[in-house]
Tab-separated table of C-alpha atoms in Angstrom:
chain	number	residue	atom	x	y	z
O	1334	MET	CA	17.448	26.103	-28.194
O	1335	PHE	CA	17.671	23.493	-31.041
O	1336	ILE	CA	14.842	20.692	-31.141
O	1337	GLN	CA	15.785	17.698	-33.337
O	1338	THR	CA	12.991	15.734	-34.906
O	1339	GLU	CA	13.076	12.169	-35.874
O	1340	GLU	CA	10.812	9.935	-37.917
O	1341	THR	CA	9.531	6.577	-36.060
O	1342	PRO	CA	8.488	3.368	-37.312
O	1343	ASN	CA	5.010	4.706	-36.613
O	1344	PRO	CA	4.042	7.137	-39.184
O	1345	ALA	CA	1.320	8.673	-37.004
O	1346	THR	CA	4.262	9.529	-34.475
O	1347	LEU	CA	7.086	11.909	-34.461
O	1348	LYS	CA	9.851	12.163	-31.964
O	1349	PHE	CA	11.289	15.772	-30.866
O	1350	ILE	CA	14.487	15.874	-29.132
O	1351	PRO	CA	15.170	19.267	-27.211
O	1352	ASP	CA	19.062	19.569	-27.253
O	1353	GLY	CA	20.336	19.318	-23.644
O	1354	GLN	CA	16.867	19.241	-22.046
O	1355	VAL	CA	15.765	16.501	-19.571
O	1356	VAL	CA	12.058	16.054	-20.138
O	1357	VAL	CA	11.350	13.388	-17.541
O	1358	GLU	CA	13.871	12.764	-14.829
O	1359	LYS	CA	12.820	8.980	-14.408
O	1360	GLY	CA	10.615	6.632	-16.414
O	1361	SER	CA	8.174	7.935	-18.913
O	1362	VAL	CA	4.435	9.136	-18.933
O	1363	GLU	CA	1.951	9.007	-21.681
O	1364	PHE	CA	-1.161	11.027	-22.165
O	1365	LYS	CA	-4.043	9.994	-24.369
O	1366	ASN	CA	-5.939	13.401	-23.907
O	1367	GLN	CA	-5.811	16.725	-22.519
O	1368	LYS	CA	-7.759	15.695	-19.381
O	1369	GLN	CA	-5.154	13.443	-18.506
O	1370	ALA	CA	-2.399	15.730	-19.143
O	1371	GLY	CA	-4.063	18.546	-17.106
O	1372	ALA	CA	-3.326	17.604	-13.579
O	1373	LYS	CA	0.190	16.110	-14.257
O	1374	SER	CA	2.089	18.171	-17.151
O	1375	PRO	CA	1.565	21.842	-18.247
O	1376	LEU	CA	3.742	20.940	-21.497
O	1377	ALA	CA	1.530	18.046	-22.375
O	1378	THR	CA	-1.495	20.337	-21.722
O	1379	GLN	CA	-0.232	22.978	-24.048
O	1380	LEU	CA	0.716	20.390	-26.776
O	1381	PHE	CA	-2.949	19.183	-26.702
O	1382	GLU	CA	-4.314	22.443	-27.457
O	1383	ILE	CA	-2.763	22.039	-31.099
O	1384	SER	CA	-5.564	20.767	-33.278
O	1385	GLY	CA	-4.565	17.305	-34.486
O	1386	VAL	CA	-2.523	16.111	-31.538
O	1387	GLU	CA	-4.044	12.708	-30.347
O	1388	ALA	CA	-1.164	11.649	-27.799
O	1389	VAL	CA	1.736	12.881	-25.998
O	1390	PHE	CA	4.453	10.626	-24.734
O	1391	LEU	CA	7.404	12.215	-22.479
O	1392	GLY	CA	10.569	10.178	-22.345
O	1393	HIS	CA	13.813	11.143	-20.553
O	1394	ASP	CA	15.054	13.338	-23.116
O	1395	PHE	CA	12.526	13.308	-25.980
O	1396	ILE	CA	8.755	13.915	-26.654
O	1397	THR	CA	6.823	11.854	-28.811
O	1398	ILE	CA	3.576	13.246	-30.426
O	1399	THR	CA	1.024	11.171	-32.074
O	1400	LYS	CA	-1.302	12.946	-34.549
O	1401	SER	CA	-4.776	12.096	-35.902
O	1402	GLU	CA	-5.094	10.278	-38.990
O	1403	LYS	CA	-6.475	13.229	-40.918
O	1404	THR	CA	-3.717	15.597	-39.767
O	1405	ASP	CA	-0.733	16.336	-41.899
O	1406	TRP	CA	2.646	16.661	-40.067
O	1407	GLN	CA	3.432	19.800	-42.171
O	1408	LYS	CA	0.447	21.529	-40.852
O	1409	ILE	CA	1.380	21.079	-37.142
O	1410	LYS	CA	5.145	20.325	-36.934
O	1411	ALA	CA	5.999	24.075	-36.594
O	1412	GLU	CA	3.415	24.810	-34.020
O	1413	ILE	CA	4.650	21.646	-31.776
O	1414	LEU	CA	8.166	22.911	-32.270
O	1415	ALA	CA	7.237	26.377	-31.032
O	1416	THR	CA	5.220	25.328	-28.169
O	1417	ILE	CA	8.222	22.907	-27.012
O	1418	MET	CA	10.732	25.800	-27.377
O	1419	ASP	CA	8.438	28.399	-25.616
O	1420	PHE	CA	7.713	26.088	-22.726
O	1421	PHE	CA	11.503	25.328	-22.020
O	1422	VAL	CA	12.329	28.860	-22.316
O	1423	THR	CA	10.133	29.602	-19.280
O	1424	GLY	CA	12.056	27.166	-17.024
O	1425	LYS	CA	8.821	25.598	-15.689
O	1426	SER	CA	8.940	22.075	-14.779
O	1427	VAL	CA	7.450	19.640	-17.452
O	1428	MET	CA	5.728	17.502	-14.853
O	1429	PHE	CA	3.760	18.641	-11.549
O	1430	GLU	CA	4.362	15.305	-9.889
O	1431	GLN	CA	6.115	12.336	-11.402
O	1432	LYS	CA	5.302	8.549	-11.064
O	1433	ILE	CA	8.401	6.503	-11.579
O	1434	ALA	CA	7.495	3.483	-13.723
O	1435	GLU	CA	8.929	0.089	-13.642
O	1436	ASN	CA	10.432	-0.320	-10.180
O	1437	ILE	CA	11.434	-3.817	-9.321
O	1438	SER	CA	9.610	-4.475	-5.977
O	1439	THR	CA	10.578	-6.729	-3.193
O	1440	GLU	CA	7.391	-8.496	-3.423
O	1441	ASP	CA	7.993	-9.672	-7.101
O	1442	SER	CA	8.812	-13.165	-7.723
O	1443	GLU	CA	12.380	-14.091	-8.986
O	1444	ILE	CA	10.861	-14.654	-12.583
O	1445	VAL	CA	9.136	-11.243	-12.593
O	1446	LYS	CA	12.347	-9.450	-11.268
O	1447	GLN	CA	14.367	-11.285	-14.091
O	1448	ILE	CA	11.634	-10.052	-16.553
O	1449	LYS	CA	11.669	-6.493	-15.563
O	1450	GLU	CA	15.253	-6.326	-15.488
O	1451	LEU	CA	15.569	-7.669	-19.025
O	1452	ILE	CA	13.017	-5.272	-20.068
O	1453	LYS	CA	14.899	-2.299	-18.381
O	1454	ILE	CA	18.159	-3.348	-19.878
O	1455	LYS	CA	17.564	-4.900	-23.157
O	1456	VAL	CA	14.230	-3.762	-24.479
O	1457	ARG	CA	13.560	-0.168	-23.072
O	1458	PRO	CA	16.618	1.528	-24.363
O	1459	ALA	CA	16.013	0.168	-27.976
O	1460	VAL	CA	12.384	1.398	-28.179
O	1461	ALA	CA	13.165	4.740	-26.648
O	1462	MET	CA	15.490	5.410	-29.720
O	1463	ASP	CA	12.216	4.949	-31.650
O	1464	GLY	CA	10.240	7.416	-29.386
O	1465	GLY	CA	8.489	4.783	-27.429
O	1466	ASP	CA	8.549	2.664	-24.165
O	1467	ILE	CA	7.483	-0.818	-23.276
O	1468	ILE	CA	6.262	-1.362	-19.576
O	1469	PHE	CA	5.761	-4.647	-17.629
O	1470	HIS	CA	2.110	-5.121	-16.604
O	1471	SER	CA	2.092	-8.736	-15.208
O	1472	PHE	CA	3.224	-12.327	-15.775
O	1473	GLU	CA	0.756	-15.213	-15.286
O	1474	ASP	CA	0.676	-18.624	-16.624
O	1475	GLY	CA	3.684	-18.315	-18.745
O	1476	ILE	CA	2.286	-15.086	-20.293
O	1477	VAL	CA	4.204	-11.806	-19.947
O	1478	ARG	CA	1.773	-8.745	-20.642
O	1479	LEU	CA	3.532	-5.568	-21.736
O	1480	VAL	CA	2.009	-1.892	-22.171
O	1481	LEU	CA	3.261	-0.282	-25.392
O	1482	LYS	CA	3.537	3.673	-25.151
O	1483	GLY	CA	4.536	6.468	-27.383
O	1484	SER	CA	5.586	5.518	-30.927
O	1485	CYS	CA	5.235	1.778	-30.098
O	1486	SER	CA	1.442	2.190	-29.272
O	1487	GLY	CA	-0.467	1.505	-32.524
O	1488	CYS	CA	2.724	1.058	-34.645
O	1489	PRO	CA	2.427	-1.297	-37.378
O	1490	SER	CA	5.557	-3.089	-36.634
O	1491	SER	CA	4.785	-3.509	-33.038
O	1492	THR	CA	3.607	-7.059	-33.354
O	1493	ILE	CA	6.680	-8.202	-34.779
O	1494	THR	CA	8.788	-6.315	-32.273
O	1495	LEU	CA	6.739	-8.227	-29.415
O	1496	LYS	CA	6.701	-11.678	-30.909
O	1497	ASN	CA	10.176	-11.690	-32.773
O	1498	GLY	CA	12.238	-9.511	-30.701
O	1499	ILE	CA	10.866	-9.552	-27.083
O	1500	GLU	CA	9.195	-12.849	-26.805
O	1501	ASN	CA	12.297	-14.736	-28.269
O	1502	MET	CA	14.637	-12.921	-26.203
O	1503	LEU	CA	12.696	-13.425	-22.886
O	1504	LYS	CA	12.251	-17.095	-23.808
O	1505	HIS	CA	15.817	-17.566	-24.293
O	1506	TYR	CA	16.861	-16.038	-21.006
O	1507	ILE	CA	13.588	-17.336	-18.968
O	1508	PRO	CA	12.353	-20.675	-19.940
O	1509	GLU	CA	9.285	-20.186	-17.898
O	1510	VAL	CA	8.051	-17.471	-20.422
O	1511	GLU	CA	5.688	-19.118	-23.042
O	1512	ALA	CA	4.375	-15.942	-24.845
O	1513	VAL	CA	4.346	-12.041	-24.836
O	1514	GLU	CA	1.020	-10.116	-25.271
O	1515	GLN	CA	0.151	-6.527	-25.434
O	1516	VAL	CA	-2.405	-5.024	-23.119
O	1517	GLU	CA	-3.690	-1.637	-22.561
O	1518	GLU	CA	-2.672	0.359	-19.443
O	1519	ASP	CA	-5.198	0.134	-16.488
């Protein structure tokens, strides 16, 4: 199995792309610690056993690892690659159960449906290329609140992406949008 690695705009994250493997069927999932991963993903649990791994983000066809500030990629990259390769060779499922993110609900207002659709079509594919994801959290009083995951979380350029990219695009298509803010996941 070939696993490609790509740098992301966030120097603390690295994107691992296992060739021909679907990592998560739909949506994405992020784990900030081994306890979170334990009940949901055997692969993420194994990756947290590597010293220096701070977060694991699973996308459709990639895995983004966030390392601690003191850890050097040269010291953990080979172990991460071996762990991913060994896991996929077993044929086990990456997730025990899968929560699908970003469903558009019939209970959503028309504006919220439009926001979610624009994020799904225009934003998520672009940030997935950089090893991250952006999930709709809420819309209230003209403010769209978004959760940044994977390489987007903690990225030095995330504020620029939110304000210059996403906010301007949403304001263009949906006049009711006045601002975009980042929030932490519930």
